[in-house]
PDB file of C-alpha atoms in Angstrom:
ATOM      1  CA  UNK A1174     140.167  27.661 234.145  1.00 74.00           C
ATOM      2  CA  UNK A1175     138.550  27.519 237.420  1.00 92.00           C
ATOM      3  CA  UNK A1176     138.722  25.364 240.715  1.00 95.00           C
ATOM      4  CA  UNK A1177     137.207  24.642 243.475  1.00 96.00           C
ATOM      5  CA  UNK A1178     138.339  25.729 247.109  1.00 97.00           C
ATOM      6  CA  UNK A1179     139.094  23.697 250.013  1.00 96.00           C
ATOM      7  CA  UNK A1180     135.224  24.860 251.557  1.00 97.00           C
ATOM      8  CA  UNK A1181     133.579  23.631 248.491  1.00 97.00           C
ATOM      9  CA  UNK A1182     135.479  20.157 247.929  1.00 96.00           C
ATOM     10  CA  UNK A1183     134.837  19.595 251.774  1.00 96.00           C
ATOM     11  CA  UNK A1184     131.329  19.899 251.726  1.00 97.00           C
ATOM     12  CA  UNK A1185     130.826  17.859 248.307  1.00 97.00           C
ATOM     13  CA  UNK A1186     132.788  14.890 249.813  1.00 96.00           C
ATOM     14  CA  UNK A1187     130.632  15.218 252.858  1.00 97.00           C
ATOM     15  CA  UNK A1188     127.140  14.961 250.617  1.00 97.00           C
ATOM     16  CA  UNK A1189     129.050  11.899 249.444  1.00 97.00           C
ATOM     17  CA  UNK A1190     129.934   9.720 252.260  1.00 96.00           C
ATOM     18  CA  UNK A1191     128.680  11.807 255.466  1.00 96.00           C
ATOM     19  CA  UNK A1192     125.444  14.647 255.503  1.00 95.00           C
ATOM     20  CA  UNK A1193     124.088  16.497 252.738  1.00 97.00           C
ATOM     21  CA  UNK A1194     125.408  19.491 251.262  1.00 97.00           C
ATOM     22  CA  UNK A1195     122.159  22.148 251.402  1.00 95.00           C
ATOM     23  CA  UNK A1196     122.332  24.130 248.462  1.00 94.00           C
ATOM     24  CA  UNK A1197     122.121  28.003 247.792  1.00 94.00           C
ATOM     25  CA  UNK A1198     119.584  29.155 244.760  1.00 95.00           C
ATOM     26  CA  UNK A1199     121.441  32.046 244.597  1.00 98.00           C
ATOM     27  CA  UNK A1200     125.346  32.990 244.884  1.00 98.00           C
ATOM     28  CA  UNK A1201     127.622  35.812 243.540  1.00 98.00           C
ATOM     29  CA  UNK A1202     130.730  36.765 241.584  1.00 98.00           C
ATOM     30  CA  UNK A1203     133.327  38.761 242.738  1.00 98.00           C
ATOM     31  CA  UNK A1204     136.137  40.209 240.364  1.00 98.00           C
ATOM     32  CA  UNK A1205     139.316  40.197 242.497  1.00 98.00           C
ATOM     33  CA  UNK A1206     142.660  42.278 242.200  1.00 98.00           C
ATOM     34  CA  UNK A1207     145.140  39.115 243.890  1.00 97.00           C
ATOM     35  CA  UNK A1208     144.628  35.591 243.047  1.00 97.00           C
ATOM     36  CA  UNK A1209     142.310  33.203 245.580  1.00 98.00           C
ATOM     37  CA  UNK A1210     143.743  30.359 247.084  1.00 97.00           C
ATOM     38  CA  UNK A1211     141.631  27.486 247.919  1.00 96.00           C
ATOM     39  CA  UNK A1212     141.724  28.168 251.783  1.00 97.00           C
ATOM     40  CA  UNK A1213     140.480  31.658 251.002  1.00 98.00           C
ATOM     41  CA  UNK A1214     136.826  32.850 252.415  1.00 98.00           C
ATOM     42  CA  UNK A1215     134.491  35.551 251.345  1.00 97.00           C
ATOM     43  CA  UNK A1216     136.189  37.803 253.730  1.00 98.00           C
ATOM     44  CA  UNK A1217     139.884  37.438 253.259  1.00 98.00           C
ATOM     45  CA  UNK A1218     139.399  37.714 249.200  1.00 98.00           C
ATOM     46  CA  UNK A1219     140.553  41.041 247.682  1.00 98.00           C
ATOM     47  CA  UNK A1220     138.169  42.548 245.618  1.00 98.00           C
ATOM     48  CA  UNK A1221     137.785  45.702 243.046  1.00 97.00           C
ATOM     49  CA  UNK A1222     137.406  48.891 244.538  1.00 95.00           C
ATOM     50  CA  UNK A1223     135.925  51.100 241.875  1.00 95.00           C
ATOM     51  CA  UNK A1224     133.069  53.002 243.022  1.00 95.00           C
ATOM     52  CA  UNK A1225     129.376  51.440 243.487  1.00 95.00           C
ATOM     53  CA  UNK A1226     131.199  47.972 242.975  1.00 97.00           C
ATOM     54  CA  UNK A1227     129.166  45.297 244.154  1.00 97.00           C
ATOM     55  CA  UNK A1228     128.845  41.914 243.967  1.00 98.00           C
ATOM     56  CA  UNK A1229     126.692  40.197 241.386  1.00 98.00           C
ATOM     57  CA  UNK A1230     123.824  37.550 241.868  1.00 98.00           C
ATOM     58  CA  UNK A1231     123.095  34.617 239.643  1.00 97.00           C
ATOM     59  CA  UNK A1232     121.305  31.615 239.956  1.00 96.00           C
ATOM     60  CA  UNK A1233     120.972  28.144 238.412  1.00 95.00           C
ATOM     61  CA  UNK A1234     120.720  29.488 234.687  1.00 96.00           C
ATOM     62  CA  UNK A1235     124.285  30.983 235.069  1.00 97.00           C
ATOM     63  CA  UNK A1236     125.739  27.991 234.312  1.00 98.00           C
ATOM     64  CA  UNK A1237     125.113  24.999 231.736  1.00 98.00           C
ATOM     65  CA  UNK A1238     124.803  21.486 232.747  1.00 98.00           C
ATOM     66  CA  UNK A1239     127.794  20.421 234.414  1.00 98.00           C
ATOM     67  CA  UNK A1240     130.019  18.263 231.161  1.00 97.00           C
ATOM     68  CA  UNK A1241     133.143  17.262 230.891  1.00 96.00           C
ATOM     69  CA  UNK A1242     134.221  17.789 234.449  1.00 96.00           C
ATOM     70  CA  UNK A1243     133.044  21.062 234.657  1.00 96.00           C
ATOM     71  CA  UNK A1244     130.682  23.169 234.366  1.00 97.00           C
ATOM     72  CA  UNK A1245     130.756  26.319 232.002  1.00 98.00           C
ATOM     73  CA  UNK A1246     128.887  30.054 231.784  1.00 98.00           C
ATOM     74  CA  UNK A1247     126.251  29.990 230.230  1.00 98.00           C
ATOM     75  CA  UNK A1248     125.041  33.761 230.390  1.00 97.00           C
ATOM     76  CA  UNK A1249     125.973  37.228 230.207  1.00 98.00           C
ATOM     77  CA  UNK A1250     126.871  38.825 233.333  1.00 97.00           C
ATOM     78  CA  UNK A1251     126.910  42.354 234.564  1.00 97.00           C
ATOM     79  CA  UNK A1252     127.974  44.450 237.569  1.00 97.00           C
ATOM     80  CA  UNK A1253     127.483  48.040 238.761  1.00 94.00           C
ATOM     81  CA  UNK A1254     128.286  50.573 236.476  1.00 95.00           C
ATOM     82  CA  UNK A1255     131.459  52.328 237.646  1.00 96.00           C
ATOM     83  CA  UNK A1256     131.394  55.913 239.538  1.00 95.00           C
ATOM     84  CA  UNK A1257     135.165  55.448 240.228  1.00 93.00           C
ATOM     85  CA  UNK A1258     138.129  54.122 238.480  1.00 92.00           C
ATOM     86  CA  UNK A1259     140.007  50.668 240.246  1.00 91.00           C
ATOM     87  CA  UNK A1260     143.474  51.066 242.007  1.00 91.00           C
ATOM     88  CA  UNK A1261     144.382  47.886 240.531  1.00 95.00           C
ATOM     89  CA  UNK A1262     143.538  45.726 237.673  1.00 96.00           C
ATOM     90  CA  UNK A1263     141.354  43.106 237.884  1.00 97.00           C
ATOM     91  CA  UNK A1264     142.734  39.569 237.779  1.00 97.00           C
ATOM     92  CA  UNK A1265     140.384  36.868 239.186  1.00 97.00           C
ATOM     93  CA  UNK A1266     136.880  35.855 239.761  1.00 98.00           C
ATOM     94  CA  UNK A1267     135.701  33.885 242.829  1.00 98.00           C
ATOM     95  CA  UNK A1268     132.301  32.853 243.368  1.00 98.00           C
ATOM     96  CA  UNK A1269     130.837  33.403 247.101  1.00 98.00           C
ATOM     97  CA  UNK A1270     127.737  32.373 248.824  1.00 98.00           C
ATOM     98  CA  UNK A1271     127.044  35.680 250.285  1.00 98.00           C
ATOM     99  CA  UNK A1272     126.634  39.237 249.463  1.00 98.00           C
ATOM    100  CA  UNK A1273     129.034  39.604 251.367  1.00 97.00           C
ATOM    101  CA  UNK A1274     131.548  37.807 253.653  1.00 98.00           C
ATOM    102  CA  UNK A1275     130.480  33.808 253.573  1.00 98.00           C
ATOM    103  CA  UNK A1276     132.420  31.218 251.506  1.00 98.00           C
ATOM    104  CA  UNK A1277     133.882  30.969 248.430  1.00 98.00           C
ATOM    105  CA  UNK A1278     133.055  27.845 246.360  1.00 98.00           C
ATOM    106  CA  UNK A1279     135.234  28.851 243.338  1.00 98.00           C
ATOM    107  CA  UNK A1280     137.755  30.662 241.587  1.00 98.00           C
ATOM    108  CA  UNK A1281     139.639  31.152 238.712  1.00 97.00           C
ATOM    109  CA  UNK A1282     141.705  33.835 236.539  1.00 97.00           C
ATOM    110  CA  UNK A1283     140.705  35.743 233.843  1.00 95.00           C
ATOM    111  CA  UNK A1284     143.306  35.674 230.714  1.00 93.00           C
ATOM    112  CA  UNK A1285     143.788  39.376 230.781  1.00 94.00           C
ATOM    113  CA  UNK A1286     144.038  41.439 233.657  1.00 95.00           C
ATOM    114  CA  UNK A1287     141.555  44.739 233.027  1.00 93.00           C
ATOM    115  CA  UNK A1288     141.044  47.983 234.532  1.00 93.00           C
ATOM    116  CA  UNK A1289     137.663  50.027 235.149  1.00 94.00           C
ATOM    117  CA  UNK A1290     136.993  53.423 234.938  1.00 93.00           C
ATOM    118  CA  UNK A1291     134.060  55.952 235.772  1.00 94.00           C
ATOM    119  CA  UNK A1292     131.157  55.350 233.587  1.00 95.00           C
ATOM    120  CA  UNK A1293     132.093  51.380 232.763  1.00 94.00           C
ATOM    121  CA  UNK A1294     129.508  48.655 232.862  1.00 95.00           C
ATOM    122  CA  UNK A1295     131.629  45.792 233.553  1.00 95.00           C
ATOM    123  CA  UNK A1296     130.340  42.465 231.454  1.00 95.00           C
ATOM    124  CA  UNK A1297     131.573  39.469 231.594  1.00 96.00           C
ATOM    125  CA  UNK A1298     130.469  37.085 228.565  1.00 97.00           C
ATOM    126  CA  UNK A1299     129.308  33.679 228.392  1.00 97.00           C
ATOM    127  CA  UNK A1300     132.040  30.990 228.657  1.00 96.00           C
ATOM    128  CA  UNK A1301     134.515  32.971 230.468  1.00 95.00           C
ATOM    129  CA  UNK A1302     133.754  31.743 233.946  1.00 97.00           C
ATOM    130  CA  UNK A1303     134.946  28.065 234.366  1.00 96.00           C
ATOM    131  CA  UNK A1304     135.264  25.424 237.279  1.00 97.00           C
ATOM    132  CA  UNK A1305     136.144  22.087 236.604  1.00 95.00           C
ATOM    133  CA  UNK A1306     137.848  18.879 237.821  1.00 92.00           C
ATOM    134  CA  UNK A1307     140.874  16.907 237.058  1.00 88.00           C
ATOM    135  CA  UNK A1308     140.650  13.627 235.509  1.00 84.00           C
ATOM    136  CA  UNK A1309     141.329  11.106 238.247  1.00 79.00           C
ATOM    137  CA  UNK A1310     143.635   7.872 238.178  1.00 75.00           C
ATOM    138  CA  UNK A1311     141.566   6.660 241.406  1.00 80.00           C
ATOM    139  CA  UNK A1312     138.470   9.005 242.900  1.00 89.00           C
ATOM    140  CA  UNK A1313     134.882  10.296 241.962  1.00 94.00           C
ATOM    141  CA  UNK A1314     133.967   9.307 238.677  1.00 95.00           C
ATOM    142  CA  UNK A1315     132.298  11.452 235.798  1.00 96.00           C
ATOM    143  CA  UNK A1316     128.902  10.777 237.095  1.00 96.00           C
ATOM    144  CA  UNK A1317     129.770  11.734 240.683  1.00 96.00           C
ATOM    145  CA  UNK A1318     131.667  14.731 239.598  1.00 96.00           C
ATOM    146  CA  UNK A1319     128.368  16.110 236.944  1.00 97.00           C
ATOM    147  CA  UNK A1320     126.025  15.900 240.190  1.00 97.00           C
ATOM    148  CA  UNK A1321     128.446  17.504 242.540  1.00 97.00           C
ATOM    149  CA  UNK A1322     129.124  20.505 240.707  1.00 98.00           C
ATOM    150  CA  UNK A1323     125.354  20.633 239.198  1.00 98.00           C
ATOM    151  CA  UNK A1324     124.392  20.300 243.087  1.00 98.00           C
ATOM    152  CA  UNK A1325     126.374  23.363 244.343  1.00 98.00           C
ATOM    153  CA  UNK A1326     126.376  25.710 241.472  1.00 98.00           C
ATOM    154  CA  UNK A1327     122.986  25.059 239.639  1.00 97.00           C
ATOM    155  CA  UNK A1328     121.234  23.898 243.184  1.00 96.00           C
ATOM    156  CA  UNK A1329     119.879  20.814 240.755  1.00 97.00           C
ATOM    157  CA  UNK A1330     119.045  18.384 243.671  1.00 96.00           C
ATOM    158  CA  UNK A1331     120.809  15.567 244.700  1.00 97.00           C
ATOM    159  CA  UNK A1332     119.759  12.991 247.733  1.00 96.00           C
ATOM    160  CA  UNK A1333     122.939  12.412 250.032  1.00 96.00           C
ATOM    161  CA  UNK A1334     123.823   9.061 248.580  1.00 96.00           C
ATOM    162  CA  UNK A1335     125.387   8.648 252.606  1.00 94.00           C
ATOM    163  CA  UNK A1336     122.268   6.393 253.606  1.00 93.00           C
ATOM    164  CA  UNK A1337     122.805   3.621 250.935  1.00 93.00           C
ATOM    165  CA  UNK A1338     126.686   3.608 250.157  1.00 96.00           C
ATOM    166  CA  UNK A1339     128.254  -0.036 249.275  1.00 97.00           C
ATOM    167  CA  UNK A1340     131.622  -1.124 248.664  1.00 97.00           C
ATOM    168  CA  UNK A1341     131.841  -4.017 246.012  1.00 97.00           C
ATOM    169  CA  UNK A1342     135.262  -5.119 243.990  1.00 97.00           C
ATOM    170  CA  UNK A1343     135.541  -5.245 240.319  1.00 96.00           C
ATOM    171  CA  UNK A1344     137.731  -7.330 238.038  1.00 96.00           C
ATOM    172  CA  UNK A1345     138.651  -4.671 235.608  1.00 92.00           C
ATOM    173  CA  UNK A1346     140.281  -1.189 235.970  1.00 92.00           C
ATOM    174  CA  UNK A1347     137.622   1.623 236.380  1.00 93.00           C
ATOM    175  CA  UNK A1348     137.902   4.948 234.189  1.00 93.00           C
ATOM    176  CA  UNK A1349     136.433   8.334 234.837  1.00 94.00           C
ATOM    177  CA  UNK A1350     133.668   8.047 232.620  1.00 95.00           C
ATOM    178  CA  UNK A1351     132.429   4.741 232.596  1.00 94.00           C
ATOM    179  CA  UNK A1352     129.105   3.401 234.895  1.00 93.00           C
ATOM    180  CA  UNK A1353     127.698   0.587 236.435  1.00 93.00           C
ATOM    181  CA  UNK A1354     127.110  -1.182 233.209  1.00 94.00           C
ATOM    182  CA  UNK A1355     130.167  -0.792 231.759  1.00 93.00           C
ATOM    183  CA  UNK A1356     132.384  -2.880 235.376  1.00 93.00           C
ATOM    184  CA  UNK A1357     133.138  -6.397 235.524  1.00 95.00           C
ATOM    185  CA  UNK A1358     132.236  -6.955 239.233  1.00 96.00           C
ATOM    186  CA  UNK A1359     132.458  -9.932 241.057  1.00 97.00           C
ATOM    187  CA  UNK A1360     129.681 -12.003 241.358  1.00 96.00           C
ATOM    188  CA  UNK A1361     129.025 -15.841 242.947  1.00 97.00           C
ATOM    189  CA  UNK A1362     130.537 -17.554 245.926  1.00 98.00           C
ATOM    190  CA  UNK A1363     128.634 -15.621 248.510  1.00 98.00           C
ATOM    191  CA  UNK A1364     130.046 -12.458 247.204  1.00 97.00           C
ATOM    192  CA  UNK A1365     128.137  -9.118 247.491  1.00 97.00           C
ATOM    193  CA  UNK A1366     128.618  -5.781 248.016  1.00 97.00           C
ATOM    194  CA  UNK A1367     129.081  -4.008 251.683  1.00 97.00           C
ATOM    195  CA  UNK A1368     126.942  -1.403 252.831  1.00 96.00           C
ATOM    196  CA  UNK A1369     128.984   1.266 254.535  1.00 96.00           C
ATOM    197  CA  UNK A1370     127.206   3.635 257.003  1.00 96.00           C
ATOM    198  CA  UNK A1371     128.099   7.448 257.124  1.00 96.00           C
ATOM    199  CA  UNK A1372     129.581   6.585 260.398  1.00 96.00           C
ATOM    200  CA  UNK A1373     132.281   4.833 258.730  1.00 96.00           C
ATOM    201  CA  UNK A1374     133.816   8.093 257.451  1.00 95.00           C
ATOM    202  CA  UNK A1375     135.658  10.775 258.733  1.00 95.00           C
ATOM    203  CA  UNK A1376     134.374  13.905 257.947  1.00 95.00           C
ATOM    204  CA  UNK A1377     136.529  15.625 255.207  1.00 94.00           C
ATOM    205  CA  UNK A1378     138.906  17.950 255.569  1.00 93.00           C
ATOM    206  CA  UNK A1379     139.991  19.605 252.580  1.00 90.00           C
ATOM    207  CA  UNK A1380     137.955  18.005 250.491  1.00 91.00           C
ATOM    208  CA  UNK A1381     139.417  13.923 251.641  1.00 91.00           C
ATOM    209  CA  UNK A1382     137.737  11.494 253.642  1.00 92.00           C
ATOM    210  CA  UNK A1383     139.323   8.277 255.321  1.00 93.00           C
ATOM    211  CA  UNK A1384     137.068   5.342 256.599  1.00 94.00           C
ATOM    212  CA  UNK A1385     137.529   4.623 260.451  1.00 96.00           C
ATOM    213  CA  UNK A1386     136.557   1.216 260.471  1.00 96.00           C
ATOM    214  CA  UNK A1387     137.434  -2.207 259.009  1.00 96.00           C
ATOM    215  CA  UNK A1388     134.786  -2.962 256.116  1.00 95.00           C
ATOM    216  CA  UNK A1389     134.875  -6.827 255.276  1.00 96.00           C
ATOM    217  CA  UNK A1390     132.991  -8.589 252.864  1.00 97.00           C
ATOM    218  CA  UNK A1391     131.394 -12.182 252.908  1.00 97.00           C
ATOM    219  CA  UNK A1392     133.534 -14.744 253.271  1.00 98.00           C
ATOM    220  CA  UNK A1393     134.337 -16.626 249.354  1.00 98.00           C
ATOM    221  CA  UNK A1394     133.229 -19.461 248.963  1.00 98.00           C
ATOM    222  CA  UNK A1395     134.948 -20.269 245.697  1.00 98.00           C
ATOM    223  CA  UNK A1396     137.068 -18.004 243.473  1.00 97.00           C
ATOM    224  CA  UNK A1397     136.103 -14.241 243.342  1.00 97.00           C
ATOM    225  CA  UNK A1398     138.483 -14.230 239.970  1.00 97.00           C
ATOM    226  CA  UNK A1399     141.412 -11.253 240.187  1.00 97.00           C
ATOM    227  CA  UNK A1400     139.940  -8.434 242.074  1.00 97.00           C
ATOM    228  CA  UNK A1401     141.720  -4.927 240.749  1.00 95.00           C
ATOM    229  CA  UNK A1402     139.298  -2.448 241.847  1.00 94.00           C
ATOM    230  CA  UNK A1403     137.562  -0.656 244.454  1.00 95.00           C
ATOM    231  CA  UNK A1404     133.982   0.787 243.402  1.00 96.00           C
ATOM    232  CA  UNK A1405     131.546   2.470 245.491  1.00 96.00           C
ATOM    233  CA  UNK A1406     128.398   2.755 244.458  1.00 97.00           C
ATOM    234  CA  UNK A1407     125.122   3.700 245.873  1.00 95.00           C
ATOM    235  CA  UNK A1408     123.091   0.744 245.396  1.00 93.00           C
ATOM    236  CA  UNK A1409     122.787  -2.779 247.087  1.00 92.00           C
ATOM    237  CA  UNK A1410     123.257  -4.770 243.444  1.00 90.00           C
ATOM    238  CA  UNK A1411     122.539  -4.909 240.125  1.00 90.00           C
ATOM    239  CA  UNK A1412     123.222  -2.247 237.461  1.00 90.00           C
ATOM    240  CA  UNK A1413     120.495   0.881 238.031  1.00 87.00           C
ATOM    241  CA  UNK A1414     123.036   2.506 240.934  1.00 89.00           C
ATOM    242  CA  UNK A1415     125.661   5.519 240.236  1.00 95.00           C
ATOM    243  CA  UNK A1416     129.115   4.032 240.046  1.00 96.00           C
ATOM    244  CA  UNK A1417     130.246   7.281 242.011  1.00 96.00           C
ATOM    245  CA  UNK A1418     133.886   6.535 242.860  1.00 95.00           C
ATOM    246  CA  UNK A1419     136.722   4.233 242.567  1.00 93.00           C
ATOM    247  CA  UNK A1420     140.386   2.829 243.473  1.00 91.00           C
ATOM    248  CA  UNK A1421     142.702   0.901 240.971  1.00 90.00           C
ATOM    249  CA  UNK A1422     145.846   1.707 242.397  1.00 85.00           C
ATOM    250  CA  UNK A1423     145.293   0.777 246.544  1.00 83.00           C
ATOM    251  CA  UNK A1424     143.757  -2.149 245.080  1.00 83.00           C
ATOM    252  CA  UNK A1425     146.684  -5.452 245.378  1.00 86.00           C
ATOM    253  CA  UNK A1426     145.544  -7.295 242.517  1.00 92.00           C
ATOM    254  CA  UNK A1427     144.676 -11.375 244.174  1.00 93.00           C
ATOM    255  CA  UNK A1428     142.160 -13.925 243.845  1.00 97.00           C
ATOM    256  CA  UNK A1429     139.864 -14.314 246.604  1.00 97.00           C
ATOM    257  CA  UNK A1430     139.236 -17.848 247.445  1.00 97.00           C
ATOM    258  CA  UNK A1431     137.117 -20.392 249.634  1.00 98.00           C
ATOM    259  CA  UNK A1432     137.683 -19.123 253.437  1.00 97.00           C
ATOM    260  CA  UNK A1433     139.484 -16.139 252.410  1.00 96.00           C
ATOM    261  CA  UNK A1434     138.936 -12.535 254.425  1.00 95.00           C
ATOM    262  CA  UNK A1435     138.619 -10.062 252.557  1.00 95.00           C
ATOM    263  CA  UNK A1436     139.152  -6.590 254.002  1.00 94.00           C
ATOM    264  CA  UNK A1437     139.374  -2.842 253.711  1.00 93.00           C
ATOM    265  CA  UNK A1438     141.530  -2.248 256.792  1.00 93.00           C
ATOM    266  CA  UNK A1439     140.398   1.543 258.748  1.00 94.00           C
ATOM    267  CA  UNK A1440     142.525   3.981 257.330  1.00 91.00           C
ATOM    268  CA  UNK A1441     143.156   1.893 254.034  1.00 89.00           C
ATOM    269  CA  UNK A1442     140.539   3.971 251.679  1.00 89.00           C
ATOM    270  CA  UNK A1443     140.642   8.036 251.551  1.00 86.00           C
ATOM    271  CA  UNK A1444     138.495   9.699 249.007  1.00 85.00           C
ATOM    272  CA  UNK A1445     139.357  13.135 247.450  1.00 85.00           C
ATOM    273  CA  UNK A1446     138.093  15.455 245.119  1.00 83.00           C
ATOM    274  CA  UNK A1447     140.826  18.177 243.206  1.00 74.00           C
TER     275      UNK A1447
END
């Protein structure tokens, strides 16, 4: 099971609530003798050293649609037959933007450590290579998560949804894999949602954004019902928007009423992706 590393969730958060993420048609995997971490870069990896090793390109049909959380291998992949044998066995994959050097976007372990000698083809078989997401209690929802990892790893385009980003409150608790049609937002009383300007974010650091401003909604003018949820989504109203992340548990459950302020104090919403 892979991850992704601190680079990766960074920039995906960013394409989120900041600047777009510009996306690389084609990237390369490394086979690596020590584990990554997620702070680890395209230079400070460790990687085979069996003779002609190289890394080995791929592009968007690598990978199947991201499902799940994650996405999966779709194809066979091959490096450099061997002119050498390794020093060490090989433990890990990471996935790098670069030839060589540049970033690493993922990693993960392979269940068996292996060795190569002179005259191998190494091969690595569909469905071995792996990144995915957890399942989050309060975060980016399925839909978010599919386009994120579909954006960086199978460079299927995604518009920055920075330029159109609203707050709005629900009255039921959000789950991972549910959408705009499936919330019970408020709705009446001069309720509606609050756009939310890139500016209002901090750029992400290690993958988490915080907002730096207060963002207050309309004043009620009657009962709201019992607000439990956060939602951002990328639309002003209605249903035809991504419901792209959410909070239940920062949420205090009240009922808004006539005169009420209603308020996301700066600093009181942080956004992360693991």
């Amino acid at each position: 099971m892979g991850t992704l590393t601190n680079f990766a969730t960074t920039k995906l958060v960013d394409h989120v609530f900041k600047s777009a993420y510009t996306t690389i048609a084609t990237l390369y995997l490394t086979l690596c003798t020590t584990a990554p971490t997620v702070a680890s870069t395209g230079s400070n990896i460790v990687e085979t050293d069996y003779g002609d090793y190289a890394r080995t390109s791929f592009t968007s049909t690598f990978f199947n649609a991201a499902a799940l959380r994650k996405i999966v291998q779709a194809l066979d992949i091959e490096f450099e037959t061997a002119t050498g044998v390794s020093a060490s066995n090989i433990t890990h994959y990471a996935i790098c933007d670069a030839l060589t050097g540049g970033n690493v976007l993922g990693f993960g372990s392979f269940i068996t450590p292996w060795n190569v000698v002179s005259g191998n083809t190494p091969k690595i078989v569909a469905g071995k290579i792996e990144i995915s997401l957890n399942a989050s209690v309060d975060g980016f929802t399925d839909i978010a998560v599919h386009k994120m990892l579909n954006l960086m790893f199978r460079n299927v385009a995604w518009t920055t949804p920075s330029t159109t980003l609203h707050f709005g409150l629900a009255k039921t608790i959000i789950a991972d894999a549910e959408s705009m049609t499936d919330i019970n937002e408020c709705s009446g009383n001069n309720y509606a949602r609050q756009p939310v300007p890139a500016s209002s974010f901090d750029a992400a650091v290690a993958g988490v954004t915080t907002n730096n401003v207060d963002i207050t909604f309309n004043v009620p003018t009657d009962t709201w019902g019992l607000v439990t949820s956060l939602i951002v989504v990328n639309n002003l109203s209605g249903t035809t928007g991504d419901l792209l992340a959410f909070d239940n548990t920062h949420i205090v459950d009240q009922t808004p009423t006539t005169d009420d302020t209603v308020t996301i104090p700066s600093g009181g919403f942080d956004c992360d992706l693991d």
